[in-house]
Coordinates of C-alpha atoms in Angstrom, one line a residue:
M1 CA 176.5 162.5 155.1
P2 CA 179.9 161.9 156.7
L3 CA 183.5 162.0 155.7
E4 CA 184.4 158.3 154.8
V5 CA 187.8 156.5 155.0
N6 CA 188.2 153.9 152.3
K7 CA 190.0 150.9 153.6
H8 CA 190.9 150.0 150.0
V9 CA 192.6 153.4 149.5
Q10 CA 194.6 152.6 152.6
R11 CA 195.6 149.4 151.4
I12 CA 196.7 150.8 147.9
R13 CA 198.8 153.2 149.7
R14 CA 200.9 150.8 151.7
Y15 CA 202.6 150.2 148.5
Q16 CA 204.4 153.5 148.7
P17 CA 207.7 153.5 150.5
F18 CA 207.5 157.2 151.5
D19 CA 206.2 156.9 154.9
V20 CA 205.9 154.4 157.8
D21 CA 202.6 153.1 156.8
T22 CA 204.3 150.9 154.2
S23 CA 203.5 147.1 154.6
E24 CA 202.7 145.8 151.1
M25 CA 206.4 146.3 149.9
V26 CA 207.6 142.7 150.6
Y27 CA 205.6 139.5 150.6
E28 CA 206.5 138.7 154.1
R29 CA 204.0 141.6 155.1
A30 CA 201.4 141.3 152.3
D31 CA 197.6 140.9 152.6
W32 CA 196.9 137.3 151.7
T33 CA 193.5 137.9 151.1
Q34 CA 194.2 139.7 147.9
P35 CA 194.4 138.2 144.4
Q36 CA 197.8 137.8 142.9
F37 CA 198.7 138.2 139.6
P38 CA 199.1 134.9 137.6
V39 CA 202.6 135.3 136.5
V40 CA 203.9 132.8 133.7
T41 CA 207.0 132.2 135.6
L42 CA 204.9 130.2 138.3
D43 CA 203.7 127.8 135.3
Y44 CA 207.2 127.4 134.1
L45 CA 208.5 126.6 137.6
L46 CA 205.6 124.0 138.2
N47 CA 206.6 122.2 135.0
A48 CA 210.4 122.6 135.5
I49 CA 210.4 120.8 139.1
E50 CA 208.4 117.9 137.7
R51 CA 211.2 117.2 135.1
Q52 CA 213.2 113.9 136.1
T53 CA 216.6 115.7 135.4
T54 CA 216.0 118.8 137.4
K55 CA 217.8 119.0 140.7
T56 CA 218.4 122.9 141.5
V57 CA 216.5 126.0 140.4
V58 CA 218.0 129.3 140.9
L59 CA 215.6 132.6 140.8
T60 CA 217.9 135.6 140.5
G61 CA 217.2 139.3 139.8
D62 CA 217.1 142.6 141.7
A63 CA 215.4 142.9 144.7
G64 CA 211.6 143.5 144.3
H65 CA 211.2 141.1 141.4
G66 CA 209.0 138.8 143.6
K67 CA 211.4 135.7 144.1
T68 CA 209.9 135.1 147.5
S69 CA 206.4 135.5 146.2
L70 CA 207.1 133.1 143.3
C71 CA 208.1 130.2 146.0
A72 CA 205.2 131.2 148.1
S73 CA 202.6 130.9 145.1
L74 CA 204.5 127.5 144.1
L75 CA 204.2 126.0 147.6
A76 CA 200.5 127.2 147.7
A77 CA 199.8 125.7 144.1
L78 CA 201.4 122.4 145.2
R79 CA 199.2 122.2 148.4
S80 CA 196.0 123.2 147.1
D81 CA 196.3 120.5 144.1
G82 CA 194.4 122.4 141.4
E83 CA 191.8 124.0 144.2
P84 CA 191.4 127.5 144.6
I85 CA 194.2 128.9 147.0
T86 CA 192.8 130.0 150.4
P87 CA 194.2 132.9 152.6
D88 CA 194.8 130.0 155.1
V89 CA 196.9 128.2 152.8
R90 CA 198.7 131.5 152.0
K91 CA 199.3 132.3 155.6
A92 CA 200.7 128.6 156.2
V93 CA 202.9 128.9 153.3
F94 CA 204.3 132.1 154.8
L95 CA 205.3 130.4 158.0
E96 CA 207.1 127.7 156.1
L97 CA 209.1 130.0 154.1
S98 CA 210.1 132.3 157.1
E99 CA 212.2 129.1 158.2
A100 CA 213.1 127.9 154.7
E101 CA 216.9 127.7 154.8
G102 CA 217.4 124.7 152.5
A103 CA 218.0 122.4 155.3
R104 CA 214.6 120.5 155.1
P105 CA 212.0 119.9 152.8
V106 CA 209.3 122.3 152.9
G107 CA 206.8 120.4 150.5
R108 CA 206.8 117.8 147.7
T109 CA 206.1 118.1 144.0
R110 CA 203.3 116.5 142.5
S111 CA 205.6 113.4 141.6
G112 CA 206.5 112.9 145.3
R113 CA 210.0 114.5 145.3
P114 CA 211.0 116.6 148.4
L115 CA 211.2 120.3 147.8
Y116 CA 214.0 122.3 149.3
I117 CA 214.0 126.2 149.4
L118 CA 216.5 128.7 150.3
S119 CA 214.6 131.8 150.4
D120 CA 217.5 134.4 150.5
L121 CA 221.0 133.7 149.7
S122 CA 222.1 137.1 150.7
E123 CA 221.6 136.2 154.3
L124 CA 224.5 134.0 154.2
S125 CA 228.3 134.9 154.0
P126 CA 230.0 134.3 150.8
Q127 CA 231.8 131.2 152.5
A128 CA 228.5 129.9 153.8
G129 CA 226.7 130.6 150.8
A130 CA 229.2 128.8 148.6
H131 CA 228.7 125.6 150.9
K132 CA 225.1 125.9 150.8
L133 CA 225.2 126.3 146.8
V134 CA 227.2 123.2 146.4
E135 CA 225.1 121.1 149.0
L136 CA 221.8 122.1 147.0
L137 CA 223.2 120.9 143.6
D138 CA 222.5 117.5 144.8
P139 CA 219.6 117.7 147.5
P140 CA 218.9 114.8 149.5
D141 CA 216.5 111.9 148.7
E142 CA 216.8 112.9 144.9
G143 CA 215.0 116.0 145.7
I144 CA 214.8 119.5 144.4
A145 CA 216.3 122.8 145.5
I146 CA 215.0 126.4 144.7
I147 CA 217.5 129.2 145.6
C148 CA 216.4 132.8 145.6
A149 CA 219.5 135.0 145.1
N150 CA 220.4 138.4 143.6
E151 CA 223.0 138.2 140.9
G152 CA 225.9 140.0 142.9
Q153 CA 225.6 137.6 145.9
L154 CA 225.3 134.6 143.7
R155 CA 228.6 135.4 141.7
K156 CA 230.2 136.1 145.0
C157 CA 229.5 132.6 146.4
V158 CA 230.3 131.0 143.2
A159 CA 233.7 132.8 143.1
E160 CA 234.4 131.6 146.7
D161 CA 233.5 127.9 145.7
D162 CA 235.8 128.4 142.8
N163 CA 238.8 129.1 144.9
P164 CA 240.6 125.9 145.6
G165 CA 242.9 127.6 148.3
K166 CA 239.8 128.1 150.6
G167 CA 238.5 124.6 150.3
G168 CA 236.3 125.3 147.1
T169 CA 234.9 122.5 144.8
G170 CA 234.6 124.3 141.6
R171 CA 231.1 122.6 141.1
A172 CA 228.9 125.9 141.8
K173 CA 230.3 127.5 138.7
V174 CA 227.8 125.7 136.4
L175 CA 225.2 128.2 138.1
V176 CA 227.1 131.2 136.9
Q177 CA 227.6 129.5 133.3
T178 CA 224.0 129.0 133.0
L179 CA 223.1 132.6 133.9
T180 CA 225.7 133.6 131.3
E181 CA 224.1 131.3 128.7
G182 CA 220.6 132.9 129.6
I183 CA 222.1 136.4 128.7
V184 CA 224.0 135.3 125.5
R185 CA 221.4 132.9 124.2
G186 CA 218.3 132.9 126.3
Q187 CA 218.8 129.4 127.8
V188 CA 217.9 129.0 131.2
S189 CA 219.1 125.2 131.7
D190 CA 222.6 123.6 131.4
P191 CA 223.1 120.8 129.0
D192 CA 222.3 118.1 131.4
G193 CA 219.1 119.8 132.4
A194 CA 219.9 119.5 136.1
V195 CA 220.4 123.1 136.7
T196 CA 217.8 126.0 135.7
V197 CA 218.8 129.5 136.4
I198 CA 215.9 132.2 135.7
N199 CA 217.0 135.7 135.5
L200 CA 214.0 137.7 136.5
N201 CA 215.8 141.0 135.4
Y202 CA 214.2 139.9 131.8
Q203 CA 210.7 140.1 133.6
S204 CA 208.4 142.7 132.3
V205 CA 205.6 144.6 134.0
A206 CA 204.3 145.6 130.7
T207 CA 204.4 142.7 128.4
D208 CA 203.3 142.9 124.8
N209 CA 200.9 140.0 124.7
S210 CA 197.2 140.2 125.1
N211 CA 196.9 140.5 128.8
G212 CA 199.3 143.7 129.1
G213 CA 201.2 142.2 132.0
L214 CA 201.2 143.5 135.7
I215 CA 200.4 147.1 134.9
S216 CA 197.2 146.4 133.2
W217 CA 196.1 143.7 135.6
V218 CA 196.7 145.9 138.7
L219 CA 194.9 149.0 137.2
K220 CA 191.8 146.6 136.7
Q221 CA 192.1 145.1 140.1
W222 CA 192.4 148.4 141.8
T223 CA 189.9 150.4 139.9
T224 CA 187.1 147.9 139.2
T225 CA 183.5 148.1 140.1
Q226 CA 182.8 144.4 140.6
W227 CA 183.5 144.5 144.3
S228 CA 182.4 146.8 147.1
R229 CA 185.9 148.5 147.3
W230 CA 184.7 152.0 146.4
K231 CA 181.4 151.9 148.1
P232 CA 182.5 154.1 151.0
C233 CA 183.4 157.1 148.3
E234 CA 179.8 157.0 147.2
T235 CA 178.6 158.4 150.5
C236 CA 181.4 160.7 151.4
D237 CA 180.8 164.2 151.6
A238 CA 184.1 165.1 149.8
R239 CA 183.5 162.7 146.8
E240 CA 182.9 165.8 144.6
V241 CA 186.3 167.4 145.1
C242 CA 188.3 164.2 145.7
P243 CA 191.2 163.6 143.1
I244 CA 191.5 159.9 144.2
L245 CA 187.9 159.1 143.2
S246 CA 188.3 161.1 140.1
N247 CA 191.5 159.1 139.2
R248 CA 189.6 155.9 139.7
K249 CA 186.5 157.0 137.6
E250 CA 188.8 158.2 134.8
L251 CA 190.6 154.8 134.7
N252 CA 187.6 152.7 135.1
D253 CA 185.5 154.7 132.6
P254 CA 183.6 152.3 130.2
T255 CA 184.4 154.4 127.2
H256 CA 187.9 156.0 127.8
G257 CA 189.1 154.0 130.5
P258 CA 190.6 151.2 128.4
Q259 CA 192.6 153.6 126.2
R260 CA 193.9 155.5 129.3
R261 CA 195.1 152.1 131.0
A262 CA 196.6 151.1 127.7
A263 CA 198.5 154.6 127.3
I264 CA 199.9 153.9 131.0
R265 CA 201.0 150.3 129.8
D266 CA 202.5 151.8 126.8
M267 CA 204.4 154.1 129.0
F268 CA 206.0 151.6 131.2
A269 CA 206.8 149.3 128.3
A270 CA 208.7 152.2 126.7
A271 CA 210.7 152.9 130.0
E272 CA 211.7 149.3 130.0
R273 CA 212.8 149.6 126.6
T274 CA 215.0 152.3 127.3
G275 CA 217.1 150.1 129.5
A276 CA 215.2 150.7 132.9
V277 CA 214.7 147.5 135.1
I278 CA 211.4 148.2 136.7
T279 CA 210.6 145.5 139.3
T280 CA 207.2 144.5 140.4
R281 CA 207.8 146.1 143.8
Q282 CA 208.7 149.5 141.8
A283 CA 205.7 149.0 139.5
L284 CA 203.2 148.8 142.5
S285 CA 204.6 151.7 144.2
V286 CA 204.3 153.8 140.9
T287 CA 200.8 152.7 140.2
S288 CA 199.8 153.2 143.9
Y289 CA 201.1 156.7 144.0
M290 CA 199.5 157.6 140.6
L291 CA 196.0 156.4 141.6
T292 CA 196.0 157.8 145.0
G293 CA 198.0 161.2 143.8
G294 CA 200.3 160.6 147.1
L295 CA 197.2 161.3 149.1
S296 CA 195.2 159.6 151.9
C297 CA 191.6 160.0 152.6
E298 CA 192.5 162.1 155.7
D299 CA 194.5 164.5 153.5
V300 CA 191.4 165.1 151.1
H301 CA 189.2 165.5 154.1
A302 CA 191.4 168.0 155.6
K303 CA 191.4 170.1 152.4
Y304 CA 187.8 169.7 151.9
Q305 CA 186.9 171.1 155.3
R306 CA 189.0 174.1 154.5
S307 CA 186.9 174.9 151.5
H308 CA 184.1 172.7 150.4
S309 CA 184.2 174.2 146.6
N310 CA 187.7 174.7 146.0
R311 CA 188.8 172.7 142.8
L312 CA 192.2 174.2 142.3
W313 CA 194.4 172.2 144.6
Q314 CA 193.6 168.8 142.8
A315 CA 195.5 168.9 139.5
P316 CA 199.0 167.8 140.9
H317 CA 197.2 164.7 142.3
L318 CA 195.4 163.5 139.1
Y319 CA 196.8 160.2 137.7
H320 CA 198.3 161.9 134.6
Q321 CA 200.4 164.2 136.7
A322 CA 201.1 161.9 139.7
L323 CA 202.6 159.3 137.4
F324 CA 205.9 161.4 137.0
G325 CA 206.4 162.2 140.7
D326 CA 206.7 166.0 140.2
R327 CA 205.9 166.4 144.0
L328 CA 208.5 163.9 145.2
S329 CA 211.7 165.1 146.4
Q330 CA 215.0 163.5 144.9
Q331 CA 215.5 161.2 147.9
Q332 CA 211.8 159.8 147.5
R333 CA 212.4 159.2 143.8
H334 CA 215.4 157.3 144.5
L335 CA 213.4 154.9 146.7
V336 CA 211.5 154.0 143.5
P337 CA 213.7 154.5 140.4
A338 CA 211.1 153.7 138.1
F339 CA 210.2 157.4 138.5
F340 CA 213.4 158.4 136.8
A341 CA 212.8 156.3 133.8
L342 CA 209.4 157.7 133.4
R343 CA 210.4 161.3 133.7
K344 CA 212.5 160.7 130.9
L345 CA 209.5 160.0 128.6
D346 CA 207.4 162.8 130.1
P347 CA 205.0 164.0 127.2
G348 CA 204.5 167.2 129.0
R349 CA 208.1 168.4 128.1
V350 CA 207.7 167.5 124.5
S351 CA 206.3 170.4 122.4
R352 CA 204.7 169.3 119.0
R353 CA 202.9 171.7 116.9
Q354 CA 200.0 169.3 115.9
V355 CA 199.4 168.6 119.8
D356 CA 199.8 172.0 121.2
D357 CA 197.6 173.7 118.6
R358 CA 194.5 171.9 119.9
L359 CA 195.0 172.3 123.4
D360 CA 192.6 174.9 125.2
P361 CA 193.4 175.9 128.9
D362 CA 189.7 176.3 129.4
M363 CA 189.0 172.8 128.7
A364 CA 191.2 171.5 131.5
G365 CA 188.4 169.4 133.0
D366 CA 186.9 169.7 136.5
F367 CA 190.3 170.3 138.2
P368 CA 192.1 172.8 136.2
P369 CA 195.9 173.4 136.9
A370 CA 195.5 177.1 137.7
D371 CA 192.9 179.9 137.6
A372 CA 192.7 181.1 134.0
S373 CA 193.0 184.8 135.1
S374 CA 196.3 183.9 136.9
Y375 CA 198.3 183.9 133.6
L376 CA 196.4 186.3 131.6
Q377 CA 197.5 189.3 133.9
K378 CA 199.4 192.3 132.1
V379 CA 203.2 192.1 132.5
R380 CA 204.9 194.9 133.9
T381 CA 208.3 193.8 135.0
N382 CA 210.6 191.0 134.3
R383 CA 209.5 189.2 137.3
D384 CA 206.0 189.3 136.0
A385 CA 207.3 187.9 132.7
Q386 CA 209.2 185.1 134.4
K387 CA 206.3 184.2 136.6
Q388 CA 203.7 184.3 133.6
A389 CA 206.0 182.0 131.5
E390 CA 206.4 179.6 134.3
Q391 CA 202.6 179.5 134.9
L392 CA 202.1 178.9 131.1
R393 CA 204.6 176.1 131.1
G394 CA 203.0 174.6 134.0
V395 CA 199.5 174.7 132.2
Y396 CA 200.8 173.2 129.0
T397 CA 202.6 170.4 130.8
F398 CA 199.3 169.7 132.3
L399 CA 197.4 169.8 129.3
R400 CA 199.8 167.6 127.2
R401 CA 199.8 165.0 129.8
A402 CA 196.1 164.8 130.0
D403 CA 195.7 164.8 126.3
F404 CA 198.4 161.9 125.9
F405 CA 196.3 159.7 127.9
N406 CA 192.8 160.9 126.7
S407 CA 193.8 160.6 123.0
D408 CA 192.4 157.7 121.3
D409 CA 195.1 157.8 118.6
D410 CA 197.9 155.5 119.7
K411 CA 199.9 155.9 116.8
D412 CA 202.0 158.7 117.6
R413 CA 202.7 158.0 121.4
F414 CA 206.4 157.2 120.9
A415 CA 206.9 160.7 119.5
R416 CA 204.8 162.4 122.0
M417 CA 207.4 160.9 124.5
G418 CA 210.3 162.5 122.5
L419 CA 211.3 159.3 120.7
Q420 CA 210.9 159.7 117.0
A421 CA 212.3 156.3 116.3
G422 CA 210.3 154.3 118.7
D423 CA 207.7 153.0 116.1
D424 CA 210.7 151.7 114.0
F425 CA 212.2 150.2 117.0
V426 CA 208.9 148.2 117.9
R427 CA 208.5 147.3 114.1
V428 CA 211.8 145.2 114.0
Q429 CA 210.2 142.4 116.2
D430 CA 207.2 142.4 113.6
K431 CA 207.9 139.0 111.7
S432 CA 205.4 139.9 108.9
R433 CA 207.1 143.1 108.0
D434 CA 208.3 143.6 104.5
P435 CA 211.8 142.1 104.1
A436 CA 212.4 144.7 101.2
D437 CA 211.7 147.6 103.7
T438 CA 215.3 148.5 104.8
R439 CA 214.9 151.8 106.2
V440 CA 215.6 150.6 109.8
R441 CA 219.0 148.8 108.6
D442 CA 220.1 151.8 106.5
G443 CA 219.3 154.1 109.5
F444 CA 221.1 152.0 111.9
L445 CA 224.2 151.7 109.7
K446 CA 224.1 155.5 108.9
G447 CA 224.1 156.1 112.7
L448 CA 227.0 153.8 113.3
E449 CA 229.0 155.7 110.6
A450 CA 228.1 159.0 112.4
V451 CA 229.5 157.5 115.6
Q452 CA 232.9 157.4 113.7
G453 CA 232.5 161.0 112.3
I454 CA 231.3 159.9 108.9
H455 CA 228.5 161.9 107.5
R456 CA 227.4 160.7 103.9
A457 CA 224.3 162.1 102.0
A458 CA 221.3 160.0 101.1
S459 CA 221.3 156.3 101.5
N460 CA 224.2 154.1 100.6
P461 CA 224.6 150.3 99.6
D462 CA 227.6 149.8 101.8
F463 CA 229.0 150.8 105.3
F464 CA 232.2 152.2 106.2
V465 CA 234.6 150.9 108.8
L466 CA 237.3 153.4 109.8
D467 CA 240.7 152.1 111.1
P468 CA 240.1 152.2 115.0
A469 CA 243.1 154.9 115.2
F470 CA 240.6 157.4 113.8
F471 CA 237.5 156.6 115.7
T472 CA 237.9 159.4 118.4
H473 CA 240.5 161.6 116.7
R474 CA 239.1 162.1 113.4
A475 CA 241.1 164.6 111.2
R476 CA 240.0 165.8 107.7
A477 CA 241.2 162.6 106.3
A478 CA 240.6 159.2 107.8
V479 CA 241.7 155.8 106.6
I480 CA 238.9 153.3 105.9
S481 CA 239.9 149.8 107.4
R482 CA 236.8 147.9 105.6
R483 CA 233.6 148.4 103.4
V484 CA 230.8 146.1 104.2
P485 CA 228.0 145.5 101.8
S486 CA 224.7 146.5 103.4
K487 CA 223.0 143.5 101.8
G488 CA 224.5 141.1 104.3
V489 CA 223.5 143.2 107.2
E490 CA 220.2 142.6 109.2
V491 CA 218.4 144.1 112.3
V492 CA 216.9 141.6 114.7
D493 CA 215.0 141.6 118.0
Q494 CA 216.2 140.0 121.2
V495 CA 214.5 136.6 120.6
T496 CA 215.9 136.5 117.1
Q497 CA 219.2 137.4 118.2
W498 CA 219.2 134.4 120.8
Q499 CA 218.2 132.0 117.9
R500 CA 221.1 133.2 115.7
E501 CA 223.8 133.0 118.4
A502 CA 222.4 129.4 119.3
G503 CA 222.0 128.2 115.8
T504 CA 218.4 127.3 116.1
S505 CA 214.9 128.2 115.2
A506 CA 213.7 127.0 118.6
T507 CA 212.2 129.7 120.7
P508 CA 214.8 130.4 123.6
E509 CA 213.5 129.3 126.9
M510 CA 213.7 132.6 128.6
R511 CA 211.1 133.9 126.2
N512 CA 208.5 131.4 127.9
A513 CA 210.1 131.7 131.5
V514 CA 209.2 135.2 132.3
E515 CA 206.7 137.8 131.5
W516 CA 208.2 138.7 128.2
L517 CA 208.9 142.1 126.4
N518 CA 211.5 142.6 123.5
R519 CA 213.9 145.4 125.0
A520 CA 216.5 145.5 122.8
I521 CA 217.4 145.3 118.9
Y522 CA 220.6 144.0 117.3
I523 CA 222.3 144.9 114.2
R524 CA 224.2 141.7 112.9
I525 CA 227.4 142.8 110.7
P526 CA 229.4 140.0 109.1
S527 CA 232.8 139.8 110.4
V528 CA 236.2 140.1 108.5
A529 CA 236.8 136.3 108.0
S530 CA 234.1 133.8 107.0
D531 CA 234.8 131.7 109.8
Q532 CA 234.5 134.2 112.6
D533 CA 231.3 135.0 114.4
V534 CA 229.1 137.7 113.1
V535 CA 229.7 141.1 115.2
S536 CA 226.4 142.2 116.9
V537 CA 225.7 145.7 118.1
E538 CA 223.0 145.9 120.7
A539 CA 220.8 148.9 121.0
D540 CA 218.0 149.8 123.5
L541 CA 215.3 152.5 122.6
L542 CA 217.5 155.3 124.0
R543 CA 220.6 154.3 122.0
F544 CA 218.5 153.5 118.8
E545 CA 216.9 157.0 119.3
L546 CA 220.4 158.4 119.7
L547 CA 221.7 156.6 116.5
T548 CA 218.8 157.7 114.3
R549 CA 219.4 161.3 115.2
W550 CA 222.9 161.0 114.6
A551 CA 222.2 159.6 111.2
A552 CA 219.8 162.7 110.7
G553 CA 222.8 165.0 111.4
L554 CA 222.8 165.4 114.9
R555 CA 226.4 166.4 116.4
S556 CA 226.9 165.7 120.2
E557 CA 230.3 164.1 120.4
V558 CA 231.1 165.7 124.0
Q559 CA 227.5 165.2 125.5
H560 CA 227.4 161.4 124.5
E561 CA 231.2 160.6 124.8
A562 CA 230.7 157.3 126.9
E563 CA 228.1 155.9 124.3
I564 CA 230.2 156.7 121.5
R565 CA 233.1 155.1 123.2
G566 CA 230.9 152.0 123.7
L567 CA 230.0 151.6 120.3
S568 CA 233.3 152.3 119.1
G569 CA 234.6 149.2 120.9
S570 CA 232.0 147.0 119.2
L571 CA 232.9 148.5 115.6
A572 CA 236.7 147.9 116.3
E573 CA 235.9 144.1 115.8
L574 CA 234.8 144.7 112.2
A575 CA 238.4 146.4 111.3
D576 CA 240.4 144.5 108.9
S577 CA 243.9 144.5 110.1
S578 CA 245.1 141.7 107.9
N579 CA 245.1 143.9 104.7
Q580 CA 248.4 143.9 103.2
D581 CA 247.5 145.5 99.8
D582 CA 249.5 148.5 98.5
E583 CA 246.2 150.4 98.2
I584 CA 244.6 152.3 101.0
Q585 CA 241.2 153.9 100.8
V586 CA 241.0 157.2 102.4
L587 CA 238.0 159.4 103.3
V588 CA 238.8 163.1 102.8
G589 CA 235.8 165.1 104.0
N590 CA 233.0 163.0 102.6
V591 CA 234.9 162.2 99.3
M592 CA 236.6 158.6 98.8
R593 CA 240.2 158.8 97.6
K594 CA 242.7 156.0 97.0
L595 CA 246.4 156.2 97.8
M596 CA 248.4 153.7 95.8
I597 CA 252.2 153.1 96.5
D598 CA 253.9 153.1 93.2
V599 CA 257.5 152.4 92.3
G600 CA 260.1 154.3 94.3
D601 CA 257.7 154.2 97.2
K602 CA 255.8 157.2 95.7
I603 CA 252.2 157.6 96.9
R604 CA 249.8 158.6 94.3
S605 CA 246.2 159.7 95.1
V606 CA 243.2 159.1 92.8
R607 CA 239.7 159.7 93.3
A608 CA 237.5 156.5 93.8

């Protein structure tokens, strides 16, 4: 049988920006015959442009979120009028978008209103962009305008329009105001309903709903047996030693495939919860590299021709190793920043006794990481010892990663990624959780006390706020500015935080406008005065993990100085600067004392 080149593998490889073969990285060079992920933002857009009050829609976010692709899908959906979208329609839409400068209609809504699209605001100078924004705030013929812009360029153009000395009108600032409302309260429309700004930086590639988001969808599409995409591999001479085909079989296995794909989705979701913004483009690049192991069919054929039976070179190219980009250079990883976020959560670097004890190097599978005899040789020199240690570390890194994705127990996935507080973080968004369970709240507060240098034993019914002067220069004694009863403190997820800020129980628009994943939690602490707003401290998964470890006794003031400074700034808002009492509460070590001013300005100390 001959050596076959699979065109499906070639197509997948085009999502990797590491060589000149890249052609799937942007919509303008995509293959229009391929199915597209049914993103919920498209449905939201289709509904938004049919509202009578809507005049302008802005799609903003980092490059690679799919703003152009959304516009193309919108036009295709309008032209197909409910019928299946054909490749010819997609190609025609592409030709329209390539000339879409917002000057003339490129389509019509279902109600007949002309639709104007500005496909990239970044192509205009700030002055020209400001003029175009003002123009598209009120499109001709009662039409609707859709503007694609990254946030930085949008703010530059709005600032240009807000300068009367340069002929600015000040009208465009409604766009930034609406964008800010989306960040603070999750609303995507202005009060009049004329402007809608969808911040695609909230778009998730690993949503927590039933479909699992883009990652789950892509893995199914690329590994499915429903089409003849993998047929050439069945007749290829190198099929028995091909890591690409092995990856496909592992991820599409009827028994273990679903749990492996779910573990990959959980890995991406955890990365997003640590604060990383993973765009659609980055997700496709990482998934492509993971599935192919960075290899092409020709690479596999070359290795097969050197040795038909060699099974020791495949290990780094297996999906559970390639996902972390070990073989990529720093420069290549910078092209796809998602690799950095995933490497922080590498289960291969986390040693857990209950995991390591069951790992067996002799059970490494068809493609072991190394010859077993290579790390069992006798050690004679320090160099031999170092070499053996490196080999053993590599073997156990391989085994831990493989076991993470093969394990059918998903209860300790966060712990295996090095995140002991991950389960508590996710539990905050569980609306059915027991309200009497205050572990997360108490741990959060204890961590915030540790930020200030307070380390009290056990669980306490109150929360201390030091005088801001003692935050960074904590001596043996520190003045307590305020004691906050824990009972009035609550920990909420992102959606609930937006609802509290808006003073409503209605679901924020942002929740339904993008593929959603709760990426942050907030602790809401009552302010000093009853007429002031509640002070909210935000924590992504990494910050929450850090607070939890601080609460447990971790001391890392120098290493995390910037994080401590940011949290201290939030806590300073809780300090009570209006206290005029002659009684001062002081924390000496971990003992509360009161300093009372007596007659003759004498200061007396008593234990609280």
